mmCIF file of C-alpha atoms and ligand atoms in Angstrom:
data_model
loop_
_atom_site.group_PDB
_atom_site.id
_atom_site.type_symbol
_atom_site.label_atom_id
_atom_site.label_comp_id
_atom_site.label_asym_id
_atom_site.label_seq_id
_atom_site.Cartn_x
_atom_site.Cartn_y
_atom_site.Cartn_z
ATOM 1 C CA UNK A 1 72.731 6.963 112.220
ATOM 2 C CA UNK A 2 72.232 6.633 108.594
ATOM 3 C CA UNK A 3 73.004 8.563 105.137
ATOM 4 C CA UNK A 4 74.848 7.633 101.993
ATOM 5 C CA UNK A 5 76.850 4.519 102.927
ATOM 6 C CA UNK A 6 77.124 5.425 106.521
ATOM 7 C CA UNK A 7 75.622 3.118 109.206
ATOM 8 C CA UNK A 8 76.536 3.769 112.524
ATOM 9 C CA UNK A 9 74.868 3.145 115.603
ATOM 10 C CA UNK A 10 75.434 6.025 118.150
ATOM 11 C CA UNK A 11 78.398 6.910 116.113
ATOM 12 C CA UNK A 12 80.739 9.626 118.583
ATOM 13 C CA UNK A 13 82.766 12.063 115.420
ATOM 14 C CA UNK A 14 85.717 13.584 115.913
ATOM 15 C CA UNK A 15 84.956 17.625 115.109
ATOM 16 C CA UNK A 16 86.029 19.400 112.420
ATOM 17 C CA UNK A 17 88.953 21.901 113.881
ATOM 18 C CA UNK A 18 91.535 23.802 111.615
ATOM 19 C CA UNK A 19 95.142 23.416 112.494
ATOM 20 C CA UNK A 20 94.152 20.433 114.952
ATOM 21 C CA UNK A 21 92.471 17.719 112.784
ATOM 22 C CA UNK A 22 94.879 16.511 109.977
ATOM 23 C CA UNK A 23 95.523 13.341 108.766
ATOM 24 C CA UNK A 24 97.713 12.727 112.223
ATOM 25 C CA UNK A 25 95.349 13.628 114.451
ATOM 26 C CA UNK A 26 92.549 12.165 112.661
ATOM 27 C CA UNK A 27 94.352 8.873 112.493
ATOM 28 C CA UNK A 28 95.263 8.746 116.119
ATOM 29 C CA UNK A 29 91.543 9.493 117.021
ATOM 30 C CA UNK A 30 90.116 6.946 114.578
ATOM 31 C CA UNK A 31 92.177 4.113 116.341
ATOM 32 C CA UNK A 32 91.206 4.935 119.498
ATOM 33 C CA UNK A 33 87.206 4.784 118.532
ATOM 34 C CA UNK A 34 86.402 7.818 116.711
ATOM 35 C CA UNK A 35 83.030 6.592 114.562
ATOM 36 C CA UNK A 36 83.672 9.400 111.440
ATOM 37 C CA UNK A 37 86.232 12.669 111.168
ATOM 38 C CA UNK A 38 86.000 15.627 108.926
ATOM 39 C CA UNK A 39 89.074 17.479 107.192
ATOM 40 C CA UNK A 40 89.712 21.431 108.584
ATOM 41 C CA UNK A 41 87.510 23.356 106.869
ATOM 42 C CA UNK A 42 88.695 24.733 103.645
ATOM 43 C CA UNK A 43 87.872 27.961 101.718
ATOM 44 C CA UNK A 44 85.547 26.545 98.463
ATOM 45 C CA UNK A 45 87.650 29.794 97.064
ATOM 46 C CA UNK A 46 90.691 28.741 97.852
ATOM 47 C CA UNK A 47 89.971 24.841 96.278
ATOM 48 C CA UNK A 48 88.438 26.515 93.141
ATOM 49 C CA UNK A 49 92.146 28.117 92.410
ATOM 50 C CA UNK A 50 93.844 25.495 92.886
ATOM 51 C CA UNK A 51 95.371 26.830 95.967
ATOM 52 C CA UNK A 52 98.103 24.072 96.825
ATOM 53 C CA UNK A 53 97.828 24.425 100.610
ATOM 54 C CA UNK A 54 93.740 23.991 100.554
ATOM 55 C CA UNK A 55 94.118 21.302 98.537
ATOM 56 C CA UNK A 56 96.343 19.098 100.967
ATOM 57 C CA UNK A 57 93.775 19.763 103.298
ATOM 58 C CA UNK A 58 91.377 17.981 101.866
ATOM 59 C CA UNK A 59 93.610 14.550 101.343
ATOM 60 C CA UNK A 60 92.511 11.788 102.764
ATOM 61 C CA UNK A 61 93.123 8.168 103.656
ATOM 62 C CA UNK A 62 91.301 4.555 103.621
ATOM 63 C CA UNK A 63 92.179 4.042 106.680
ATOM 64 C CA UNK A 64 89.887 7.310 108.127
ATOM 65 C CA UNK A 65 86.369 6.214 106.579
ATOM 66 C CA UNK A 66 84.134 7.295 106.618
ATOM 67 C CA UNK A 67 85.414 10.717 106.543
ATOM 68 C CA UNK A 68 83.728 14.044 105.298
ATOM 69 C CA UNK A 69 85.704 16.995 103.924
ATOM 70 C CA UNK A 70 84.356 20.219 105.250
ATOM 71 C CA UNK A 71 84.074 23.537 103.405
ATOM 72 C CA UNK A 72 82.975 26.958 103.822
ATOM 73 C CA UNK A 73 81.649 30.018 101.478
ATOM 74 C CA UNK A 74 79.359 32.421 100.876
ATOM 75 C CA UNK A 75 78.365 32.642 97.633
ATOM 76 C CA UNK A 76 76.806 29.724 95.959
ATOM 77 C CA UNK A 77 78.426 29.616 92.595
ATOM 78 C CA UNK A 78 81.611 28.484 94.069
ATOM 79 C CA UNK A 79 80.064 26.222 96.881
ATOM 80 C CA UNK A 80 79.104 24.500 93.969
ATOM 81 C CA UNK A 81 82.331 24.407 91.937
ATOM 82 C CA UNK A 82 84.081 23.446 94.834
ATOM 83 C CA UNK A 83 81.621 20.664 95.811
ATOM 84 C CA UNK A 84 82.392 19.333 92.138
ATOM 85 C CA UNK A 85 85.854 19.322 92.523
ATOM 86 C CA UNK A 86 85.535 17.598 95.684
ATOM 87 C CA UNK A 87 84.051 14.679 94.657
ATOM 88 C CA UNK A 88 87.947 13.621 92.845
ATOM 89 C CA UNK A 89 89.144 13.486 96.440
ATOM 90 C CA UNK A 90 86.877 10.639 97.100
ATOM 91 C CA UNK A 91 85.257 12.023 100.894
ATOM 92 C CA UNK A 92 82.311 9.872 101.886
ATOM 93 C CA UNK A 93 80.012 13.269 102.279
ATOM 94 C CA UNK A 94 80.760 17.220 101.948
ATOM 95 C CA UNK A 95 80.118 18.685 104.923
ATOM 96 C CA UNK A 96 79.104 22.400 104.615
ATOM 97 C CA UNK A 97 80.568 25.157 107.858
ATOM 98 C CA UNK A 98 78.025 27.212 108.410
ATOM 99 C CA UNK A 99 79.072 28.332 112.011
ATOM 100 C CA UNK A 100 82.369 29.177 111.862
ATOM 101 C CA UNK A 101 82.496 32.817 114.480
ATOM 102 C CA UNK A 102 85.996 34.136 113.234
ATOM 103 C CA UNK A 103 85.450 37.897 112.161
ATOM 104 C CA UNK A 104 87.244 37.739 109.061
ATOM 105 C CA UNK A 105 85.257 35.041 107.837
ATOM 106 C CA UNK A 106 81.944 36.329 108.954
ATOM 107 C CA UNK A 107 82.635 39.454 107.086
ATOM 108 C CA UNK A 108 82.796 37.659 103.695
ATOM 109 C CA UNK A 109 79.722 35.968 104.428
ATOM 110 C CA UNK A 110 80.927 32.729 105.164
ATOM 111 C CA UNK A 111 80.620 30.428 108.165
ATOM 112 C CA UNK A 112 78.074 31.635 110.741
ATOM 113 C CA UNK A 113 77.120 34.820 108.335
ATOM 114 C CA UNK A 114 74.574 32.406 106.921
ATOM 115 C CA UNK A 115 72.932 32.433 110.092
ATOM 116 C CA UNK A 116 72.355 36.146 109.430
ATOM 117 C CA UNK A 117 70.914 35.243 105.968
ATOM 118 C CA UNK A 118 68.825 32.200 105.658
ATOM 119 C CA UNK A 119 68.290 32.894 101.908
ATOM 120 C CA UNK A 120 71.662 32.766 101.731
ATOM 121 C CA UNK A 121 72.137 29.901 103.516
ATOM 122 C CA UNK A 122 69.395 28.044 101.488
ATOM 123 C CA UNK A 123 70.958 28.860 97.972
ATOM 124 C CA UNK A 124 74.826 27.319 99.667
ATOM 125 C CA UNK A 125 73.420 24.331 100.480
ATOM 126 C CA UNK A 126 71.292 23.903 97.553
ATOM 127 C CA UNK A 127 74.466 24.429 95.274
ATOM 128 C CA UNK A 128 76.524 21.987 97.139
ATOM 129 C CA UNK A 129 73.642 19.753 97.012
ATOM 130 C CA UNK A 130 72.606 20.000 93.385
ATOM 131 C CA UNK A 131 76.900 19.875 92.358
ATOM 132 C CA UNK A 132 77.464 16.241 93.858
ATOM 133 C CA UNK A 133 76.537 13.353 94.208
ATOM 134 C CA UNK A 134 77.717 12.714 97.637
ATOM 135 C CA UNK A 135 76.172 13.022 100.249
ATOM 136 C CA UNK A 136 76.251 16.733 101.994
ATOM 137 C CA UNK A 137 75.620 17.410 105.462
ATOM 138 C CA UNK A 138 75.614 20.686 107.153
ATOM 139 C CA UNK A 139 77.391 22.077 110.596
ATOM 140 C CA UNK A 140 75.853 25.060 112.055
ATOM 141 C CA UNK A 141 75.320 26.870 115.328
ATOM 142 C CA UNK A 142 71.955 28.219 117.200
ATOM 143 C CA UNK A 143 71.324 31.077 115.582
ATOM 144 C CA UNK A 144 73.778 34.781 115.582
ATOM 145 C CA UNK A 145 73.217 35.448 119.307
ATOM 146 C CA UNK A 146 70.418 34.856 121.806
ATOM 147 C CA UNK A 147 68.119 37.513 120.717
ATOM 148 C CA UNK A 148 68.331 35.678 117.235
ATOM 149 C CA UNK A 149 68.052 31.702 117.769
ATOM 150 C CA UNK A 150 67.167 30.249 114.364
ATOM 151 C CA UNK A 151 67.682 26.901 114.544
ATOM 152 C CA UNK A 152 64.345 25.284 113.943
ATOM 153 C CA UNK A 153 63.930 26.691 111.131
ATOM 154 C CA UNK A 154 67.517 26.340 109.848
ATOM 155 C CA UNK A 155 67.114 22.894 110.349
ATOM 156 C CA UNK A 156 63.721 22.362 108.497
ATOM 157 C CA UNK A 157 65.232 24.322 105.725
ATOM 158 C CA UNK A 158 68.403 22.280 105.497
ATOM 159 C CA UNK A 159 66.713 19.209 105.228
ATOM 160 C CA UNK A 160 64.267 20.192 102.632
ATOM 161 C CA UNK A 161 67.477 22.082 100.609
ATOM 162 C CA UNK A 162 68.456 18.194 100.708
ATOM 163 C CA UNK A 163 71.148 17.525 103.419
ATOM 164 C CA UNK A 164 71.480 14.480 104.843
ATOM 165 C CA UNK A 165 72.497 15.121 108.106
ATOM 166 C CA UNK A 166 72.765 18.135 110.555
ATOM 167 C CA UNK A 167 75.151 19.210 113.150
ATOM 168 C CA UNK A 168 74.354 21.570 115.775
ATOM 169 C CA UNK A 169 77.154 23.380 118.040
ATOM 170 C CA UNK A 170 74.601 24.462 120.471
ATOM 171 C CA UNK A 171 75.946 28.311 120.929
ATOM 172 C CA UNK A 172 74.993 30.810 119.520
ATOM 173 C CA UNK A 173 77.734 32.941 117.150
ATOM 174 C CA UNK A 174 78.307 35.763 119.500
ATOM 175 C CA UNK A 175 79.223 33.150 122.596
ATOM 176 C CA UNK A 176 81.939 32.002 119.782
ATOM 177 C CA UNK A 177 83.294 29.336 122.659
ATOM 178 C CA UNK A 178 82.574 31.099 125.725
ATOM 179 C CA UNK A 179 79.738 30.495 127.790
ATOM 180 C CA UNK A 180 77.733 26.799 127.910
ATOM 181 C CA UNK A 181 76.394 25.279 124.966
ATOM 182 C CA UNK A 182 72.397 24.393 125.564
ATOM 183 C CA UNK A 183 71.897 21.131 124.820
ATOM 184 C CA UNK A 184 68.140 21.739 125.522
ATOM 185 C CA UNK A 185 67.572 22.754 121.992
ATOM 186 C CA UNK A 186 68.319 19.368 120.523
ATOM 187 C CA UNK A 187 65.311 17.875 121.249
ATOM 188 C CA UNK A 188 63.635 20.367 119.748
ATOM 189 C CA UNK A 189 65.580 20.177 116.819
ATOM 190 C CA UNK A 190 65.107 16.356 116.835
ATOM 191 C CA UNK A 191 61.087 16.794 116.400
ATOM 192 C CA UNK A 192 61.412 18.985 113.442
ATOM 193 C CA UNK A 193 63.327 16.736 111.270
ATOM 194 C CA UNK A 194 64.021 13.319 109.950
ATOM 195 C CA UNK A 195 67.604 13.615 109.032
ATOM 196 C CA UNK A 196 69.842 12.311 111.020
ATOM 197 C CA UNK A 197 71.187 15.652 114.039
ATOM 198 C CA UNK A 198 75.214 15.362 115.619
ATOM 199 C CA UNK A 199 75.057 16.889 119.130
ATOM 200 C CA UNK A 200 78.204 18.700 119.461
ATOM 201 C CA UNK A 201 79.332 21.458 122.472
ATOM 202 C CA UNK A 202 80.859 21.007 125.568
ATOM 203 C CA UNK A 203 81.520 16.960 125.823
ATOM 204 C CA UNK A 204 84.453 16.441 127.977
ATOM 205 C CA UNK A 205 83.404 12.983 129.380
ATOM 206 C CA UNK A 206 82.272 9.972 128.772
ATOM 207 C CA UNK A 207 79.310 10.777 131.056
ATOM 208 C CA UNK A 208 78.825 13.922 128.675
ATOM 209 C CA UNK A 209 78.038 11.597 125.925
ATOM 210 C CA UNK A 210 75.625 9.617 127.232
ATOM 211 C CA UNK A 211 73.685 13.069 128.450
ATOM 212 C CA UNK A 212 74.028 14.168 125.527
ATOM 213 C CA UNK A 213 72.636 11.474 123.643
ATOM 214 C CA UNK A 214 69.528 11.199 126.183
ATOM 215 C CA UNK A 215 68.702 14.457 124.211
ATOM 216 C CA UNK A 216 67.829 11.666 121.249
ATOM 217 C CA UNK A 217 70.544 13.099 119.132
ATOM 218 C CA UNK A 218 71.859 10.585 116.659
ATOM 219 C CA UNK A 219 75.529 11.550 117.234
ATOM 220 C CA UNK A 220 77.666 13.118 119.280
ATOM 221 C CA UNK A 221 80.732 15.127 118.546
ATOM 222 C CA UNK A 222 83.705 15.968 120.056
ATOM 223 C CA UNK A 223 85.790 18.923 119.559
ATOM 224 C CA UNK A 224 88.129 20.224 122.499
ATOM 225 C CA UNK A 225 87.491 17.733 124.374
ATOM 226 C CA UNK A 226 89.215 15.206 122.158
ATOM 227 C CA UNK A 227 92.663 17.512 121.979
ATOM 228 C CA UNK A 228 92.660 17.134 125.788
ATOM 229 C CA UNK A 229 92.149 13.689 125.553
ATOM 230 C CA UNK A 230 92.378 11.563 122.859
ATOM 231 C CA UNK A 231 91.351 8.572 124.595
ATOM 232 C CA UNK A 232 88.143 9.615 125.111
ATOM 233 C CA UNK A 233 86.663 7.752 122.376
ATOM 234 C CA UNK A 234 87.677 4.331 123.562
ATOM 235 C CA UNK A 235 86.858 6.077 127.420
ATOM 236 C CA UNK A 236 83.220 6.599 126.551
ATOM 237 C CA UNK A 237 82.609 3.467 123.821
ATOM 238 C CA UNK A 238 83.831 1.492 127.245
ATOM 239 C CA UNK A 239 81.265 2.857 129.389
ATOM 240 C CA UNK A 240 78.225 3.249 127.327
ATOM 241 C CA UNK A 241 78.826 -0.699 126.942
ATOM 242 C CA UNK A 242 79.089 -1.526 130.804
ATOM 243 C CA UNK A 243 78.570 1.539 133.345
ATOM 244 C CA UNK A 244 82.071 1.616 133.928
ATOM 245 C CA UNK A 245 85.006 3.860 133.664
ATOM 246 C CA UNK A 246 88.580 2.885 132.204
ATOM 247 C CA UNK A 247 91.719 3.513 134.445
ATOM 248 C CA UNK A 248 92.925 6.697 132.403
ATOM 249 C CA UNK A 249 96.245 5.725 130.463
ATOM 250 C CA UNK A 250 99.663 5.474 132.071
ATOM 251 C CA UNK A 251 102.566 7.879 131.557
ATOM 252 C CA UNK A 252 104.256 5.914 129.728
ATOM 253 C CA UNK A 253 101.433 5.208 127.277
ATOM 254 C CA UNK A 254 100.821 8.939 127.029
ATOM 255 C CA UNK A 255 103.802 9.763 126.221
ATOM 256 C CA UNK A 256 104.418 6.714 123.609
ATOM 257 C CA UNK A 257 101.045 7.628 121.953
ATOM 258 C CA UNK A 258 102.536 11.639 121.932
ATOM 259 C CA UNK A 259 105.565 10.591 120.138
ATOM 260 C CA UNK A 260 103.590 8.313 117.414
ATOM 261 C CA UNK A 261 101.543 11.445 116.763
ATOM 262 C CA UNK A 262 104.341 13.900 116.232
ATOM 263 C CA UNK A 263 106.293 11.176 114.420
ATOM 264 C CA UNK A 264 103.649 10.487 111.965
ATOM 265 C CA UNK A 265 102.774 14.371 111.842
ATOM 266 C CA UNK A 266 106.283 14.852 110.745
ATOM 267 C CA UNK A 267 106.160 12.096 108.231
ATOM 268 C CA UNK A 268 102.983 13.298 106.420
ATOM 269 C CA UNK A 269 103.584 17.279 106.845
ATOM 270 C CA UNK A 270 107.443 18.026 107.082
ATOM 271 C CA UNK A 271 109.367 19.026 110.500
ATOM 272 C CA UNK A 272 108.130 22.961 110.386
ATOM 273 C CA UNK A 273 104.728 22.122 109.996
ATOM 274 C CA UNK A 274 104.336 18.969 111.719
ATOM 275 C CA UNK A 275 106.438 20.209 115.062
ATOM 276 C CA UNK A 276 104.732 24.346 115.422
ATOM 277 C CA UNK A 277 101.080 23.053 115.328
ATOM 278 C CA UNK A 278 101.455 20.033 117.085
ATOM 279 C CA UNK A 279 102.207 22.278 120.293
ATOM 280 C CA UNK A 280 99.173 22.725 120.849
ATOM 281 C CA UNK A 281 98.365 19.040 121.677
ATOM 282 C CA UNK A 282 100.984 18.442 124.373
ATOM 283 C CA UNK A 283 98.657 19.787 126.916
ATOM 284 C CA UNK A 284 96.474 16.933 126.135
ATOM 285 C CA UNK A 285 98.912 14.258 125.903
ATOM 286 C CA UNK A 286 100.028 15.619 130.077
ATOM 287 C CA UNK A 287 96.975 16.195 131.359
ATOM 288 C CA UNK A 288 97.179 14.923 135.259
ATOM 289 C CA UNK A 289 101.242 14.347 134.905
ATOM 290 C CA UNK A 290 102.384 16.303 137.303
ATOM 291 C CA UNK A 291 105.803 17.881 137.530
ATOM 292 C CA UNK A 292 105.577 19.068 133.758
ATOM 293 C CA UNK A 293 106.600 22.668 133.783
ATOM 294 C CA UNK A 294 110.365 22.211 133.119
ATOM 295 C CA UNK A 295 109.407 19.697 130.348
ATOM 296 C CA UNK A 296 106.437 21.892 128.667
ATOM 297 C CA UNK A 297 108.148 24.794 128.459
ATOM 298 C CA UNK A 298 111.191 22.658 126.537
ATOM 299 C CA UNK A 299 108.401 21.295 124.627
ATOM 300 C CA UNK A 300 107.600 24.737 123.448
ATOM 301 C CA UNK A 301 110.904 25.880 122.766
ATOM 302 C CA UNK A 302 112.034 22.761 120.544
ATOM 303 C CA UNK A 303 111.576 22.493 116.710
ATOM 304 C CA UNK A 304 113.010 19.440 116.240
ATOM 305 C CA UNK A 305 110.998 16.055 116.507
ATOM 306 C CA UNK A 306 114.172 14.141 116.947
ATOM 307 C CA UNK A 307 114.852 16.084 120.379
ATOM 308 C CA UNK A 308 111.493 16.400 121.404
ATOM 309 C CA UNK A 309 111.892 12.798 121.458
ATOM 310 C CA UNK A 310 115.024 12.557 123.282
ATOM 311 C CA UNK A 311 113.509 14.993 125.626
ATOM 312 C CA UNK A 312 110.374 12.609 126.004
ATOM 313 C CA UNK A 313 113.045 9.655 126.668
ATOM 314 C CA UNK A 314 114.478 11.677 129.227
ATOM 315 C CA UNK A 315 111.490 12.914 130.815
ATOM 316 C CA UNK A 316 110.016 8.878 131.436
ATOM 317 C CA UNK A 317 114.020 8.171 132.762
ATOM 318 C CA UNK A 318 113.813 10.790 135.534
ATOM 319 C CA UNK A 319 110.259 9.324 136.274
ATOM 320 C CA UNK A 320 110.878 5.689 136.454
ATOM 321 C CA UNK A 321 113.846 6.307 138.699
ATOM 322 C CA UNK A 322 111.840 7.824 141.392
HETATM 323 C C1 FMN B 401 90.963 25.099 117.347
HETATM 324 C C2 FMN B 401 89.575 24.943 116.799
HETATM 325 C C3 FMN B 401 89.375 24.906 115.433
HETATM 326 C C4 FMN B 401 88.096 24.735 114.905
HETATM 327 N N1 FMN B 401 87.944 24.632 113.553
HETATM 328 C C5 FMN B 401 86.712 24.317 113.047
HETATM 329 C C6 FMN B 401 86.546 23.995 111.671
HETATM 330 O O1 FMN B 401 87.493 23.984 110.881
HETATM 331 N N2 FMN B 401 85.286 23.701 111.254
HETATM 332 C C7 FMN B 401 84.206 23.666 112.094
HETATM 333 O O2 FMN B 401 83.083 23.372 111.669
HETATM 334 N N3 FMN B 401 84.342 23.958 113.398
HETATM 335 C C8 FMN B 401 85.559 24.240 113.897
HETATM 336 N N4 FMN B 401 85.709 24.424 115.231
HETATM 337 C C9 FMN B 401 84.538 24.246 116.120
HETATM 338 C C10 FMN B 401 84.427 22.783 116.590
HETATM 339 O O3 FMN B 401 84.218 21.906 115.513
HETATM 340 C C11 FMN B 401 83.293 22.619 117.603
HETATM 341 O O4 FMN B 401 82.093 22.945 116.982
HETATM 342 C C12 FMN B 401 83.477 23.500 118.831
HETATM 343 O O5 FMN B 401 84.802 23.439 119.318
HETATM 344 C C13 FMN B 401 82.502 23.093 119.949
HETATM 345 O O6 FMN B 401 82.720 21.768 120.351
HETATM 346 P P1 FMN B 401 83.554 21.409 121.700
HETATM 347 O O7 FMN B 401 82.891 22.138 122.825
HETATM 348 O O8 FMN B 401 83.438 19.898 121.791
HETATM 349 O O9 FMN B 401 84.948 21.892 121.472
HETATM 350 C C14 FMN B 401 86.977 24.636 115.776
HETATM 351 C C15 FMN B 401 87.178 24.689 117.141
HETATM 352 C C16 FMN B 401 88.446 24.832 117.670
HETATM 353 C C17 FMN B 401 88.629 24.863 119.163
#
């Protein structure tokens, strides 16, 4: 897959998700064989005002490259001041959210509103593209629900608006992430454009991501999948190379993986943001461990990485000695 000073073969990306993919997260994936990661998505509104909390969002590293920084809006003026003051933060590409199901965005007109309003959603990405001189790439869905499905021409219009890569989350806006995503319309997708198209919906397995790119989808992306486990880039570079499946990690490598996360989470966002959102990934980090209830629900009750620790430490003791 190729645009701006990307060059990836069959690169598998680490999705865009808000609260799940910061810097942490982001990091962790990239060592264990993400190809490319995104930021959250951030209001263009809120980056255009300064907003301090938008803009630590869109922070990045070396060490994550290539890495695009995702926004969302609905009216092109400030797509395009945003995309401007983007290009200080020093993202490989802009990636534009134009799928994003949450009511309260889809009420201002952002995310998968465009879908609604292809003029609309011609005039955002012609902003973004005419503000920068990054790349910009573009992350949609189907179409607004099944009676609507828009995506061939959303995706002949992106590329001629100028974006240099597409990704499709193949459901439609009213499934938000119910339902299964129909990978059958990337090959369509595939024969009505030259830009490079990301698969994304649904890939929970290595095996997932070698259907998926059968489709002849340049890349794949992973999204929940990679909050329930990590390892699942290094899983499916493994077999795509020789047919064959790791030996899923050890408790003990789970749990020492875990506690880098948190700890680094902690570092980079303080212990009341690094600790509450990072909840969400324990279910990942003990998927198959069994005899987790007493320890979850301590997990959920503690707001202090130095005892989630300890109770990590203590956790592996009682193990070992059985
Ligand atoms: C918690 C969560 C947050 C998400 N946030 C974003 C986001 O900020 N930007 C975006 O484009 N998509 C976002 N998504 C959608 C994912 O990027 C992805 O398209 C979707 O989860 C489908 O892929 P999956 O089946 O592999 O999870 C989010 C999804 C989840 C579950």
């Amino acid at each position: 897959m190729k645009f701006g000073s990307i060059d990836i073969d069959r690169p598998i990306v680490l999705a865009p998700m808000e609260d799940v993919t910061d810097t942490a997260f982001r990091l962790i994936c990239k060592r264990l064989g993400a190809d490319m990661v995104y930021t959250e998505f951030t209001s263009c509104e809120a980056l255009i005002r300064d907003i301090p909390r938008a803009l630590k969002k869109i922070k990045i590293t070396e060490e994550e490259r290539p890495i695009g920084i995702q926004i969302f809006g609905g009216v092109d003026a400030s797509m395009e001041e945003a995309a401007k003051r983007i290009e200080e933060f020093g993202p490989d590409f802009i990636d534009i959210n134009c799928g994003c199901w949450v009511k309260n965005h889809v009420a201002r007109g952002e995310g998968a509103a465009l879908l609604k309003d292809l003029p609309n959603f011609e005039r955002v990405v012609q902003s973004v593209v005419k503000a920068t001189r990054l790349p910009v790439t573009v992350k949609t869905r189907l179409g607004w629900d099944a009676q609507s499905i828009v995506i061939l021409d959303v995706a002949r219009m992106v590329e001629q608006a100028g974006a240099k890569a597409l990704t499709v989350h193949c459901r439609t806006r009213s499934q938000a992430h119910r339902g299964e995503a129909d990978w059958g319309w990337l090959e369509k997708i595939k024969k009505v454009i030259s830009i490079p198209l990301i698969g994304n919906g649904d890939i929970n397995s290595p095996e997932d991501v070698k259907r998926m790119f059968e489709t002849g989808c340049d890349g794949v992306m992973i999204g929940r999948g990679a909050i329930h486990n990590p390892w699942l880039f290094q899983q499916t570079k493994h077999f795509l190379k020789t047919g064959t499946l790791l030996p899923p990690p050890t408790l003990k490598e789970k749990i020492a993986l875990c506690i880098e996360h948190l700890t680094m989470a902690v570092e980079l966002k303080g212990q009341r943001d690094g600790v509450l959102p990072f909840r969400k990934h324990y279910v990942g980090y003990l998927k198959g461990v069994p005899h987790v209830a007493h320890l979850r629900s301590d997990l959920m009750r503690l707001t202090d990485s130095r005892q989630i620790i300890d109770r990590f430490q203590e956790f592996l003791e009682e193990k070992t000695l059985f």
